[in-house]
Structures are given as C-alpha cells and as structure tokens.
PDB file of C-alpha atoms in Angstrom:
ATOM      1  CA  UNK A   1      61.186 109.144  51.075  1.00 58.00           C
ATOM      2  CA  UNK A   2      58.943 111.602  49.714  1.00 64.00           C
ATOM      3  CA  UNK A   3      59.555 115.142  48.464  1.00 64.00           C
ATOM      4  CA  UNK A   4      59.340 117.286  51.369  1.00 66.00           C
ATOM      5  CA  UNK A   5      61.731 114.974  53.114  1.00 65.00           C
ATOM      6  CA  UNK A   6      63.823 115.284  49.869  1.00 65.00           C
ATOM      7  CA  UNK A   7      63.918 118.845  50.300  1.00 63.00           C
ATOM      8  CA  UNK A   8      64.521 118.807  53.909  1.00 62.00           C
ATOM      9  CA  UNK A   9      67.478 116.758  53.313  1.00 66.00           C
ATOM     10  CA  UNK A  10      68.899 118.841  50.168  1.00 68.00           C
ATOM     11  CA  UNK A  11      68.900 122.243  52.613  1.00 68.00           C
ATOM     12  CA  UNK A  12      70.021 120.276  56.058  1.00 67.00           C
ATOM     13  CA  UNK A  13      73.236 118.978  53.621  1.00 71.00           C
ATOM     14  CA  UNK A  14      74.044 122.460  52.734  1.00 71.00           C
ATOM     15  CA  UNK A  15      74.990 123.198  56.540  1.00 71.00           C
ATOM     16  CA  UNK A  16      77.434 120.715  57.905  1.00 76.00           C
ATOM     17  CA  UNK A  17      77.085 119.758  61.603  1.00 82.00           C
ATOM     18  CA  UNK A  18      79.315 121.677  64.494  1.00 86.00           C
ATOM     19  CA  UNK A  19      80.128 119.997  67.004  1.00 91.00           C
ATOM     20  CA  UNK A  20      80.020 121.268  70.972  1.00 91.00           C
ATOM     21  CA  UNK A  21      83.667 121.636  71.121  1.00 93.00           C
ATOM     22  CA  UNK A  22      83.970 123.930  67.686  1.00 91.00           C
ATOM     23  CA  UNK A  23      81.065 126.146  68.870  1.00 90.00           C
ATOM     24  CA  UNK A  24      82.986 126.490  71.987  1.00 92.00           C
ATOM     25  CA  UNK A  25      85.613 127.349  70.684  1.00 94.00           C
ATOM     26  CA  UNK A  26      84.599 130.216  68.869  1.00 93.00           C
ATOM     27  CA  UNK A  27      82.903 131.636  71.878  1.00 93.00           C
ATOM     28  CA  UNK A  28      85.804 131.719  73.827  1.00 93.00           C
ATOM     29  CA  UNK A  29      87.215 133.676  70.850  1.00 93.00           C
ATOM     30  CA  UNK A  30      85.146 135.848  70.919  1.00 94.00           C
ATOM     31  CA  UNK A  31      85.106 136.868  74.494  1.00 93.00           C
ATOM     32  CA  UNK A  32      88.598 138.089  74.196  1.00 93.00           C
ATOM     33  CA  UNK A  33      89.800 136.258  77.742  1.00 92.00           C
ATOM     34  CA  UNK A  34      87.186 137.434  79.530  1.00 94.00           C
ATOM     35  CA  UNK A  35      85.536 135.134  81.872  1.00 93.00           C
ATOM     36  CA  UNK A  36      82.906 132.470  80.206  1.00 93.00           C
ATOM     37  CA  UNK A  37      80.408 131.883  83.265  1.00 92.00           C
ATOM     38  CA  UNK A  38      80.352 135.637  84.529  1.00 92.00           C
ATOM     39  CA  UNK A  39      79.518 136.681  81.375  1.00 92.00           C
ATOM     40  CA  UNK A  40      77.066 133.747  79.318  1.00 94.00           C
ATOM     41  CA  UNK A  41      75.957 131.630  82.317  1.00 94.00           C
ATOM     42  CA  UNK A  42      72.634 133.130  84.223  1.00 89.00           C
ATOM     43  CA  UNK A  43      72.521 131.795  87.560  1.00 88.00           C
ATOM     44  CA  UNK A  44      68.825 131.554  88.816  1.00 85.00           C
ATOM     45  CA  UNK A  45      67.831 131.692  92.398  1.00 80.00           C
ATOM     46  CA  UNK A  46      66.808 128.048  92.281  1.00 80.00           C
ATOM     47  CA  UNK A  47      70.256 127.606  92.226  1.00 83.00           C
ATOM     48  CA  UNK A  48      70.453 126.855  88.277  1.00 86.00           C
ATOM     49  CA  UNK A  49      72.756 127.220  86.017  1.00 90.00           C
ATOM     50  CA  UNK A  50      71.943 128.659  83.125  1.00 90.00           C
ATOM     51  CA  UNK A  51      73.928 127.613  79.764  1.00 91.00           C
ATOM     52  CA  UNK A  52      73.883 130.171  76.872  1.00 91.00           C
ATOM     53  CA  UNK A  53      72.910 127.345  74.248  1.00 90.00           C
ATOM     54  CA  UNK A  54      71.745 123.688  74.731  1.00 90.00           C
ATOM     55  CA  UNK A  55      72.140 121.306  72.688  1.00 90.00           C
ATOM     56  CA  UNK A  56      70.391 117.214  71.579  1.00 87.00           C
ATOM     57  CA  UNK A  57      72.932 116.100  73.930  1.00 89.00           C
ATOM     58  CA  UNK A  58      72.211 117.961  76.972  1.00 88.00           C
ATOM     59  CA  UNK A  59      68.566 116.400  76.950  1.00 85.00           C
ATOM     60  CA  UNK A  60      69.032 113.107  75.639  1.00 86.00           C
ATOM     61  CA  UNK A  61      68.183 111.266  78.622  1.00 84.00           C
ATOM     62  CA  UNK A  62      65.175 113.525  80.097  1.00 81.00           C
ATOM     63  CA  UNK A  63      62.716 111.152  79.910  1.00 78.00           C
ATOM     64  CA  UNK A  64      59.576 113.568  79.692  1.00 77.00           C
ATOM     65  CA  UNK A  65      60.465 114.828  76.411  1.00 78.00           C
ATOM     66  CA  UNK A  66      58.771 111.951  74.715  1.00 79.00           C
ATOM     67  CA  UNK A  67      55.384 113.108  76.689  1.00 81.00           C
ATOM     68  CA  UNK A  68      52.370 113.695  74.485  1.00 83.00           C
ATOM     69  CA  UNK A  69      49.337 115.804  75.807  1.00 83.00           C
ATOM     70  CA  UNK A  70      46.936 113.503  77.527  1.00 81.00           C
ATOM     71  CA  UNK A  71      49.290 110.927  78.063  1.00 82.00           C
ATOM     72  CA  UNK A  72      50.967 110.175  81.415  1.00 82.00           C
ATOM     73  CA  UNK A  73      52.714 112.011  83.262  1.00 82.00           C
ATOM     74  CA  UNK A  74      50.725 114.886  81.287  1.00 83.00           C
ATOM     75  CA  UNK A  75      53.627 117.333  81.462  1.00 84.00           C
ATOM     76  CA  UNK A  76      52.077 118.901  78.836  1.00 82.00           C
ATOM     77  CA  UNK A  77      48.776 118.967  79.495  1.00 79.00           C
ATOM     78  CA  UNK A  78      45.846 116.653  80.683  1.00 76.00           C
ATOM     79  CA  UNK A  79      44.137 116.702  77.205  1.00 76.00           C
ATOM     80  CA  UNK A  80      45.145 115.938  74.033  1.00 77.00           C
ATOM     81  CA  UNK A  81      43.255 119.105  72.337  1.00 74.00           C
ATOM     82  CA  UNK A  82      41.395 121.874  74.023  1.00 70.00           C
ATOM     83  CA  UNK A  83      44.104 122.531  76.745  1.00 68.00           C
ATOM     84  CA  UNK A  84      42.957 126.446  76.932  1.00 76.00           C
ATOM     85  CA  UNK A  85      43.348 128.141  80.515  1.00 83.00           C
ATOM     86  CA  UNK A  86      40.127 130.092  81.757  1.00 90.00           C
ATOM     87  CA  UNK A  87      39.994 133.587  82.110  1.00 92.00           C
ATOM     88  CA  UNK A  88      39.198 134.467  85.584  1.00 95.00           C
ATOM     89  CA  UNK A  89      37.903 137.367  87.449  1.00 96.00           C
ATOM     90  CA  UNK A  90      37.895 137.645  91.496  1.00 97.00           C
ATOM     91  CA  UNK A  91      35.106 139.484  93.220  1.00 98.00           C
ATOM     92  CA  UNK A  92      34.608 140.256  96.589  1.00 97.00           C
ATOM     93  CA  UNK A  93      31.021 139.780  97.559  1.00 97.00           C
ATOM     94  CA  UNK A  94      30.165 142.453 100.124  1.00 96.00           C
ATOM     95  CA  UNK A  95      27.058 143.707  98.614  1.00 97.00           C
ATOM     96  CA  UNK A  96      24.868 140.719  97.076  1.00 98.00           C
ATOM     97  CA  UNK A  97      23.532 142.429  93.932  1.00 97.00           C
ATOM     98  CA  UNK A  98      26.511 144.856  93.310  1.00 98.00           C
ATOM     99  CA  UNK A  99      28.307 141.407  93.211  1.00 98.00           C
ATOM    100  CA  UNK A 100      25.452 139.830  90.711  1.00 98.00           C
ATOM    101  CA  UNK A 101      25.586 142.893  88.624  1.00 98.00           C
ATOM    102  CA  UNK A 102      29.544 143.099  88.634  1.00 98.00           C
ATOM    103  CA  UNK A 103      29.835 138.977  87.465  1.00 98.00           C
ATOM    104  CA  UNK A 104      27.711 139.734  84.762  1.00 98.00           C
ATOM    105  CA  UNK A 105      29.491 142.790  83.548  1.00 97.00           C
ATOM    106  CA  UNK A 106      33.213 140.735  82.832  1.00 97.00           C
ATOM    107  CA  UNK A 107      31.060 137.626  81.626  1.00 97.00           C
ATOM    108  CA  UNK A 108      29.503 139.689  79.212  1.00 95.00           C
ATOM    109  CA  UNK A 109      33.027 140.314  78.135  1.00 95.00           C
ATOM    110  CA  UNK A 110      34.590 137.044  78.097  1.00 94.00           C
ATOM    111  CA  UNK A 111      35.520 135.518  81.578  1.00 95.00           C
ATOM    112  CA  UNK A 112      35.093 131.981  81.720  1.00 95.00           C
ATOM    113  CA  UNK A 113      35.864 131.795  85.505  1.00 97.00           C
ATOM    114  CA  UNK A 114      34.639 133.715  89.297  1.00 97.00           C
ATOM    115  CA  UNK A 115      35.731 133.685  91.967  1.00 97.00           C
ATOM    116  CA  UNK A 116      33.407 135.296  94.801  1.00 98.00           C
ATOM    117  CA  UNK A 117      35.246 136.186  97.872  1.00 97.00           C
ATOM    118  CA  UNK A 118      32.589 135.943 100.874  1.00 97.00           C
ATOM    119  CA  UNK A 119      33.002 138.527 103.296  1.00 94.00           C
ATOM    120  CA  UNK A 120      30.181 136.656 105.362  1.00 95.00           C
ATOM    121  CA  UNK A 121      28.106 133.597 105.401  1.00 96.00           C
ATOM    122  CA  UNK A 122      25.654 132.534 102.732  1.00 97.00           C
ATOM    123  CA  UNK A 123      22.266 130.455 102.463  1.00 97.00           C
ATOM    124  CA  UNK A 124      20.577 128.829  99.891  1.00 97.00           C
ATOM    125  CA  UNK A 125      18.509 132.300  99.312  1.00 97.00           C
ATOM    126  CA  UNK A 126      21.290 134.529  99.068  1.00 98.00           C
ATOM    127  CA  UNK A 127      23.107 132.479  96.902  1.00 98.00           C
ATOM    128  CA  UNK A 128      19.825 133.083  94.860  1.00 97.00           C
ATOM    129  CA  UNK A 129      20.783 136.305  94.742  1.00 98.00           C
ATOM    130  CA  UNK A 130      24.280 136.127  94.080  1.00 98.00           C
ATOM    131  CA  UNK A 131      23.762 133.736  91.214  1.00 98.00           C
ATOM    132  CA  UNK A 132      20.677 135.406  89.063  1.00 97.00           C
ATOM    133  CA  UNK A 133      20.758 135.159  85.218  1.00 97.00           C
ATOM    134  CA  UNK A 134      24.251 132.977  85.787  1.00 97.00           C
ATOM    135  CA  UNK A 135      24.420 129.776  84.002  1.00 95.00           C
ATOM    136  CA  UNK A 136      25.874 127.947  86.452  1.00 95.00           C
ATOM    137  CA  UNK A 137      26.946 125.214  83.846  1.00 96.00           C
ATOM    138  CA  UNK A 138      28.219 127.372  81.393  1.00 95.00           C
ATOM    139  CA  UNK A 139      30.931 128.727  83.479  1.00 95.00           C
ATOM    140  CA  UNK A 140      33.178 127.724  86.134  1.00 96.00           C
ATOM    141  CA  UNK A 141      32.200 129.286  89.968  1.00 98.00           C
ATOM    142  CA  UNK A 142      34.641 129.144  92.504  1.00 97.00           C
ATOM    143  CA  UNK A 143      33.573 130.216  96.405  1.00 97.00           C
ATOM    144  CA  UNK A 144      36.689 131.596  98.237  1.00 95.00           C
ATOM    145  CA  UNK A 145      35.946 131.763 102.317  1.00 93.00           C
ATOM    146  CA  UNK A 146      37.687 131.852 105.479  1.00 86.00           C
ATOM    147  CA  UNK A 147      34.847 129.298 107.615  1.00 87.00           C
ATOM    148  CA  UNK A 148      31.564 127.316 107.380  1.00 92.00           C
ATOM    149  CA  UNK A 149      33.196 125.891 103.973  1.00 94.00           C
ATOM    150  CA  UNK A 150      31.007 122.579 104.992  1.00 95.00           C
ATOM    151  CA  UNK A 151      27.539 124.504 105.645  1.00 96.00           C
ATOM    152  CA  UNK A 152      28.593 127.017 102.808  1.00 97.00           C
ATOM    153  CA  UNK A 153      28.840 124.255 100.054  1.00 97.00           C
ATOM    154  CA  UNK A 154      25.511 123.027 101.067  1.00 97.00           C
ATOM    155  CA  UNK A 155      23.724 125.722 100.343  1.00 98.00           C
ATOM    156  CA  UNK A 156      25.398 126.237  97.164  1.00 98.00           C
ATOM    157  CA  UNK A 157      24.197 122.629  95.996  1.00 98.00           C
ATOM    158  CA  UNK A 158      20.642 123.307  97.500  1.00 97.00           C
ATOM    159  CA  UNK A 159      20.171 126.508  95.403  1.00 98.00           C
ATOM    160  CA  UNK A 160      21.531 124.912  92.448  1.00 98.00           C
ATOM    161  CA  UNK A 161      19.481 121.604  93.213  1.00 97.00           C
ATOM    162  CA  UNK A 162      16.238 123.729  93.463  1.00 97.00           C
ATOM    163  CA  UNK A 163      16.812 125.579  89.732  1.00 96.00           C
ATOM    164  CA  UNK A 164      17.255 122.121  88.094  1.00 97.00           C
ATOM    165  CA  UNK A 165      20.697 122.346  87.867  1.00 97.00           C
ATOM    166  CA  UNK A 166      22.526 118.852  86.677  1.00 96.00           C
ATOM    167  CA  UNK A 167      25.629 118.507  89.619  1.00 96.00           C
ATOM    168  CA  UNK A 168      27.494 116.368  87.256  1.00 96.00           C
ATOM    169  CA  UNK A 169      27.690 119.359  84.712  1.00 96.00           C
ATOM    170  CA  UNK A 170      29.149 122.009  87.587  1.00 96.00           C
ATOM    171  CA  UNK A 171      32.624 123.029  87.723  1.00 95.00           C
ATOM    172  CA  UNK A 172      34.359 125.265  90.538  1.00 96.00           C
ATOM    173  CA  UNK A 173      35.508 124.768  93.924  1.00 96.00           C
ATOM    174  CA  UNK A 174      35.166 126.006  97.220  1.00 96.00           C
ATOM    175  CA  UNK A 175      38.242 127.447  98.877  1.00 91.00           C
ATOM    176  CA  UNK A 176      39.681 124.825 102.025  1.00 91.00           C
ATOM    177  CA  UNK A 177      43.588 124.226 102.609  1.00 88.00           C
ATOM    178  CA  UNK A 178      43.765 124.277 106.206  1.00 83.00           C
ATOM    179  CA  UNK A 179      47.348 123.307 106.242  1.00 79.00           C
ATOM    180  CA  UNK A 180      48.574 126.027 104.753  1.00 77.00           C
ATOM    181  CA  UNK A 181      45.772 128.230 106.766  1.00 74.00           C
ATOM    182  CA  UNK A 182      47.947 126.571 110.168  1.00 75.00           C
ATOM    183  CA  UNK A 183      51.257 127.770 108.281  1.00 71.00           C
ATOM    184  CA  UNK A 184      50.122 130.859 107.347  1.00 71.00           C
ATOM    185  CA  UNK A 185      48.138 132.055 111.023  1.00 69.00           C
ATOM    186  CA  UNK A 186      48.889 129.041 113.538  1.00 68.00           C
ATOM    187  CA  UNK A 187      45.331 127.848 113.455  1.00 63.00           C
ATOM    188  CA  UNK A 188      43.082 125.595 110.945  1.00 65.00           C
ATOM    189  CA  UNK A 189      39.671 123.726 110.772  1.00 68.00           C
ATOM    190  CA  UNK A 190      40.643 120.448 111.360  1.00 80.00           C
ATOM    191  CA  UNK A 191      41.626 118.864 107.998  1.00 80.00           C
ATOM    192  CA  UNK A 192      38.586 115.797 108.940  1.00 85.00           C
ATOM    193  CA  UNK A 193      36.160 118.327 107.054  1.00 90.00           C
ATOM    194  CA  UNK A 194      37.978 117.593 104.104  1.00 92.00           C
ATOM    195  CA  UNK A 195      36.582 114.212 104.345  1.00 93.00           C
ATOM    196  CA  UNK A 196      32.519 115.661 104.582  1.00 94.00           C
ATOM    197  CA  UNK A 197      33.246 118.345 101.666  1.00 96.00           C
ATOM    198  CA  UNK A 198      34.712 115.551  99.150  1.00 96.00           C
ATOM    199  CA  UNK A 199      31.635 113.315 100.132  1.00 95.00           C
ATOM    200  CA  UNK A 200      29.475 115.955 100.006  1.00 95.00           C
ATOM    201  CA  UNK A 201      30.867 117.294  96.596  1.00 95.00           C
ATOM    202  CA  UNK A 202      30.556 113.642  95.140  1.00 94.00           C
ATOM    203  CA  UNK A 203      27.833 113.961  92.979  1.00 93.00           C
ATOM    204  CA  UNK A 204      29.581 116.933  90.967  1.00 96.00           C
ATOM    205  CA  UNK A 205      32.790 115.583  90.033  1.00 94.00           C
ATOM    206  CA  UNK A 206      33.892 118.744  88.356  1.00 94.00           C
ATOM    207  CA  UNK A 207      34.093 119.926  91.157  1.00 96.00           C
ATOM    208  CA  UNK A 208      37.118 120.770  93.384  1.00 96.00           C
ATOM    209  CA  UNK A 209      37.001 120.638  97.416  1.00 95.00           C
ATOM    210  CA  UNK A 210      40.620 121.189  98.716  1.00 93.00           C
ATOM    211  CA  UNK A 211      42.701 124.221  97.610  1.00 92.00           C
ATOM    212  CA  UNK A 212      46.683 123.790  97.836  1.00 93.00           C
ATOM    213  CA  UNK A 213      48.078 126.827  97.651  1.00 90.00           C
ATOM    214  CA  UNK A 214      51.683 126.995  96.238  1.00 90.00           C
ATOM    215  CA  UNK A 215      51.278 131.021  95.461  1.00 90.00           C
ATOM    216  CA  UNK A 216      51.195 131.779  98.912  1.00 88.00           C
ATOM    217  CA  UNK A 217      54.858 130.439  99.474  1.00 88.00           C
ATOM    218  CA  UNK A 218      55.752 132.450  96.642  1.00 88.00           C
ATOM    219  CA  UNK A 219      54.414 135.691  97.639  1.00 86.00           C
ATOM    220  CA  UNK A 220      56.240 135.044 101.067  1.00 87.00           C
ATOM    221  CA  UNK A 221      59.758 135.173  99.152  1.00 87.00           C
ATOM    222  CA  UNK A 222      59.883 131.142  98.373  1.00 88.00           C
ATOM    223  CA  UNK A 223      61.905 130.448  94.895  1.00 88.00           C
ATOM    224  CA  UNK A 224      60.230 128.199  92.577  1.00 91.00           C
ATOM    225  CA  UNK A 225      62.000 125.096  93.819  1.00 90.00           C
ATOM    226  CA  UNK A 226      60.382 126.181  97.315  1.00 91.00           C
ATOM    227  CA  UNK A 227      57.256 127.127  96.184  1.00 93.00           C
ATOM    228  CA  UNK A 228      56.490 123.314  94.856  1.00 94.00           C
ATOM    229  CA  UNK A 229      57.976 121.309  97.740  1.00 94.00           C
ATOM    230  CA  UNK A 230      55.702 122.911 100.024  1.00 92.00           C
ATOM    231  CA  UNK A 231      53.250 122.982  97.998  1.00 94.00           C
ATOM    232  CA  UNK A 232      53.807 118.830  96.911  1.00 94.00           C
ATOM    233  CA  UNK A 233      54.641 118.522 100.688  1.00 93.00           C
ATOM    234  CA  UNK A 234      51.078 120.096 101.795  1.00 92.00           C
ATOM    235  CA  UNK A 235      49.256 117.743  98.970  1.00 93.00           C
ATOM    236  CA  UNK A 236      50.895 114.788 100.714  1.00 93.00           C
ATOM    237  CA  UNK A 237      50.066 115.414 103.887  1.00 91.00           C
ATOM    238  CA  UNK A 238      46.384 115.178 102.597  1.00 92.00           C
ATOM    239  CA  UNK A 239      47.081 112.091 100.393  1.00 94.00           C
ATOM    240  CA  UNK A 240      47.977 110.877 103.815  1.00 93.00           C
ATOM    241  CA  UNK A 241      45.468 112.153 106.304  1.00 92.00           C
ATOM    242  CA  UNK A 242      42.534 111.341 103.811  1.00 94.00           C
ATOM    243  CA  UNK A 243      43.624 108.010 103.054  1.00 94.00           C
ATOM    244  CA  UNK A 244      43.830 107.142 106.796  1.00 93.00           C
ATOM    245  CA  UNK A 245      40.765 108.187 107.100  1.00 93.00           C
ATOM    246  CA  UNK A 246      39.064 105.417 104.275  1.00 94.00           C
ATOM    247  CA  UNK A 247      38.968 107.450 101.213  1.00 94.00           C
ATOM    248  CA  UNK A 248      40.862 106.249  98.352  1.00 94.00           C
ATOM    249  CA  UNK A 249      42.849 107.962  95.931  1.00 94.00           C
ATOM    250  CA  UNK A 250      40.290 107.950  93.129  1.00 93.00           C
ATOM    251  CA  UNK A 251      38.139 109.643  95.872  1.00 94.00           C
ATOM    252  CA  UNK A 252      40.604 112.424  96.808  1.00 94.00           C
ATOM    253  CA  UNK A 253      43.003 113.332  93.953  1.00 92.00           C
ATOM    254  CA  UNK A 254      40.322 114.611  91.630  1.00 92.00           C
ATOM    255  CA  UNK A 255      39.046 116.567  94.520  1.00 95.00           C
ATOM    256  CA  UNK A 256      42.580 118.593  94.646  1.00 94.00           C
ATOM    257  CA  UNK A 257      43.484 122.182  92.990  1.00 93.00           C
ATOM    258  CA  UNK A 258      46.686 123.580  93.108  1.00 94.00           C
ATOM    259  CA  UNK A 259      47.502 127.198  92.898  1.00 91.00           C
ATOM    260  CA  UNK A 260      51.100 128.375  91.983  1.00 92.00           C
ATOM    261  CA  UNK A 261      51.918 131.883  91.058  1.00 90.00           C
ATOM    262  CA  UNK A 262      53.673 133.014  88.137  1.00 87.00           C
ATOM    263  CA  UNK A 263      56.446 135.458  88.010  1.00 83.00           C
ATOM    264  CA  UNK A 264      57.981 137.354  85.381  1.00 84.00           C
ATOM    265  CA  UNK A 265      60.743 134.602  84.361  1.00 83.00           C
ATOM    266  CA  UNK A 266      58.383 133.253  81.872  1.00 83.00           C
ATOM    267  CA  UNK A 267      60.575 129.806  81.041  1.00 85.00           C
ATOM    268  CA  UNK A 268      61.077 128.891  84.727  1.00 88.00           C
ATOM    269  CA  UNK A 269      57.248 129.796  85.275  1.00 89.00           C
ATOM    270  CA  UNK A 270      56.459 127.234  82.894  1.00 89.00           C
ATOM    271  CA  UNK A 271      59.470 124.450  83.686  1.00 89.00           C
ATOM    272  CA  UNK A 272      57.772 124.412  86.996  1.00 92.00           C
ATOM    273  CA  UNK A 273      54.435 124.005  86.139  1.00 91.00           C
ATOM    274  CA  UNK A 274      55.634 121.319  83.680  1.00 90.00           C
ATOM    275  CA  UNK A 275      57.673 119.931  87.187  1.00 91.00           C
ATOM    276  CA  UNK A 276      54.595 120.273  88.998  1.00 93.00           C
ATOM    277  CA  UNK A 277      51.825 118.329  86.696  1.00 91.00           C
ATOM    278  CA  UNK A 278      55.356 115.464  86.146  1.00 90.00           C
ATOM    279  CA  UNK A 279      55.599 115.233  90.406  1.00 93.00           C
ATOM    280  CA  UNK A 280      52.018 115.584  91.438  1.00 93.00           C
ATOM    281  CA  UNK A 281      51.298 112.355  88.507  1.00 90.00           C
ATOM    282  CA  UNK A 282      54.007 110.325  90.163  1.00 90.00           C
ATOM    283  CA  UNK A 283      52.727 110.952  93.799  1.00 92.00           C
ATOM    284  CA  UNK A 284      49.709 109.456  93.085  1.00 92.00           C
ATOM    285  CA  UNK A 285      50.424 106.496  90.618  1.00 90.00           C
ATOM    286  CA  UNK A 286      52.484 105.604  94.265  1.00 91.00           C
ATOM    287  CA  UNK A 287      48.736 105.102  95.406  1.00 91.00           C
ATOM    288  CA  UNK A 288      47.554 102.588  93.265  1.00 89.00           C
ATOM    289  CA  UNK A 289      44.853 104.355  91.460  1.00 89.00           C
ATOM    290  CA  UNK A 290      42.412 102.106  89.779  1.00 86.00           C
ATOM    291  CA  UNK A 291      43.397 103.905  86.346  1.00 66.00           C
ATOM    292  CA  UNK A 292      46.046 106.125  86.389  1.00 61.00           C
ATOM    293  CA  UNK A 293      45.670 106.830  82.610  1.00 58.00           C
ATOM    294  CA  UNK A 294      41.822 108.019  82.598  1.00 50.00           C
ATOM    295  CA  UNK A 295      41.842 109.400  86.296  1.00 51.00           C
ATOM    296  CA  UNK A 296      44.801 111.669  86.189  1.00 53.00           C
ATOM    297  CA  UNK A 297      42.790 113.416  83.337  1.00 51.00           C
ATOM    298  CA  UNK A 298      40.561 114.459  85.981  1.00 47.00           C
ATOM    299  CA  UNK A 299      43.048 115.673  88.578  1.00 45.00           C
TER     300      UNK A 299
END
C-alpha cells in the first residue's frame, strides 16, 4: 500500500459506515410524520421513481457500470479520448451566396458542423457556389432536404470529386428517414433508395445516409421512454428492410444517425442517451457484425 492509499484509509476510518436502514431512519425523523414518497420521491413522466439518495447497493448489479469509453456497449462514448460533440449551426439555403457568406461567418467563430436546409434542388455548380472557400474536410457538412436525396448526393460528390477532394476524409450526411416522413405526413420515398444512397455514399465512410429521427417524437409530446422505442423501432425496421434487400450490417449500421432531443431534465437527457448508444449496440451485435468491437466505433 502506498501513501496516498495510507491516507485515504486514515480519513475513510475517521467516518464509520451507515447503513440504509440508520439513514432511513433519521429521515423519517426528520419529516415529522409527514409522508416519505410525496415529499422525497420525484416521480418522472417515464414513469420513474425517483429516490432521494442511492446508494452501492442499488446499482450493484447494473452491468454497464463497468463500461469504459471505446469499449462495448460504448455507453459512454465510442472513443476512448476525444469524445467532444460538434458545434453546429443550421442554415436555410434560399439565397446561394447569402448562404456561402452566412457559413463562413459562424465558422469563423467556431462551428465545427452545417447543416444547409435546401429550399430547392441543387447541381454540381450550385453546390460550387454554396461551398466556396469551405474546406470540405475540415468540417462536417450535413444536407437537410425534403426529395431528390439520391440525385442531390450526387452532385454533392461530383463537385467535391472535381476540387480534388479525398471522399474517405468527408464527414456529414444527407437528410433521408422516410419512415418517420410516412409517420409524420402519410407519405415517403420508398425506403429501396436507402439501398442506392448507402452504395452510393460507399466510398466516404464518414459519411451518414439515413437520418432516424427520435426528436421528432419528442417534440410531438413523446416522454423519453417513447422517444427511443420509436426511434429503436424505426432503426429496426431498416436493419430489416436493408438486410432483405442484400446489404449487410457492416454495410448499413455505419450508414445510420440518430437524432434525439434534449430537454431541460439534464440527468434523464443523458440516462437516455447512455440507454440509447447501450440498445442501439445490442441491436446490432444480434446481426452478426464481422467486428462488433472496431465497427460499432463507426456507428
């Protein structure tokens, strides 16, 4: 033992343990007969109960405790260092250069992430426009729009094929969930394009080609319990379709993004995302992917 644990073991003796019963005790004490779950337990709309302390013992047998970042099921992160979320801005693209001139205003002051919002369709030339003085490598570029995702993407690659641009070095993604489009409005592309925009996209394998979008549950009133089973639900039924179809796993689940919102209860916010990264891992190790261990790390 050296002498830091020494020390650590001279002040921890100092303070005898309590056990759950004492500390009970006292609380019940102290609340003077008034009733112990109206007043300490907070009772969430996920239908959770919400103890006023926790204890070792309450989480002795959770499982993902023991998780380390970059390690399956990656509950806390896909990385084991440099786990930092991008700062990104939105920007509806209604005027080409306003939209040029506006993207390099916030990346001149730190956004690591766009997002252009197409009001209408783009070629290779306008995306010329769109994109001037952008390092398209430097930064991540994502293309939100309603149709033509297919013919859309293409002309995004040419334009970055004809300045030189390495594909393997691109990050982004191009906005396509048609599910949730057939939830949301009662009509969809057919979910077969899926198929074309991962094979198209293979050659940049940063990049993402089907959006799942948990936030939009949540912004119709889902709770957070909702939000991810139809957002894990929607994933599936890709999983499924795609599969069917002759891709394979390691061909789809890298091609995936999920979107969740996040609300003001900071600690559930991040319980679910930690739920979400734990469930998503264990749907697709049920696929057999070739290495779950270095391919999640991509997903």
């Amino acid at each position: 033992m050296n002498s830091t644990e020494k020390g650590f073991e001279k002040l921890f003796s100092e303070f005898p343990e309590v056990t759950t019963q004492e500390w009970e005790d006292v609380i019940i004490k102290d609340l003077k007969g008034a009733d112990y779950d109206r007043k300490l337990v907070w009772k969430t709309n996920e239908g959770i109960n919400v103890k006023p302390y926790y204890r070792a013992e309450d989480v002795a047998n959770l499982e993902q405790l023991d998780s380390k970042p970059g390690a399956f099921p990656f509950v806390r992160g896909n990385r084991t260092s440099d786990n930092n979320w991008l700062i990104r801005q939105d920007i509806v693209v209604e005027d080409l250069k306003e939209a040029n001139k506006k993207a390099l205003f916030v990346l001149n002051r730190g956004i690591e992430s766009l997002g252009f919002i197409l009001t209408e369709f783009l070629s290779e030339k306008q995306f010329g426009i769109l994109l001037k003085n952008i390092e398209a490598t430097a930064i991540e570029i994502n293309i939100i729009c309603g149709s033509h995702q297919l013919e859309i993407l293409e002309n995004y690659f040419a334009y970055l094929r004809s300045q030189k641009v390495d594909l393997k070095k691109v990050s982004g993604s191009i906005t396509f969930n048609p599910y949730t489009e057939l939830a949301m409005t009662g009509t969809s592309d057919s979910v077969l394009m899926a198929k074309e925009l991962i094979k198209m996209s293979a050659k940049a394998p940063q990049f993402k080609a089907i959006a799942v979008h948990g936030s939009i549950f949540h912004n119709c009133g889902s709770s957070i319990v909702q939000e991810l089973a139809f957002a894990l639900v929607t994933a599936s039924e890709y999983l499924n379709k795609l599969t069917d179809e002759g891709l394979s796993i390691d061909e789809i689940a890298p091609k995936m993004r999920f979107d969740f919102a996040v609300g003001s209860n900071y600690f559930m916010e991040i319980a679910k995302i930690r739920a979400a990264r734990m469930l998503w891992a264990n749907m697709i190790e049920a696929y057999k992917p070739s290495n779950k261990e270095t391919n999640f790390k991509r997903y």
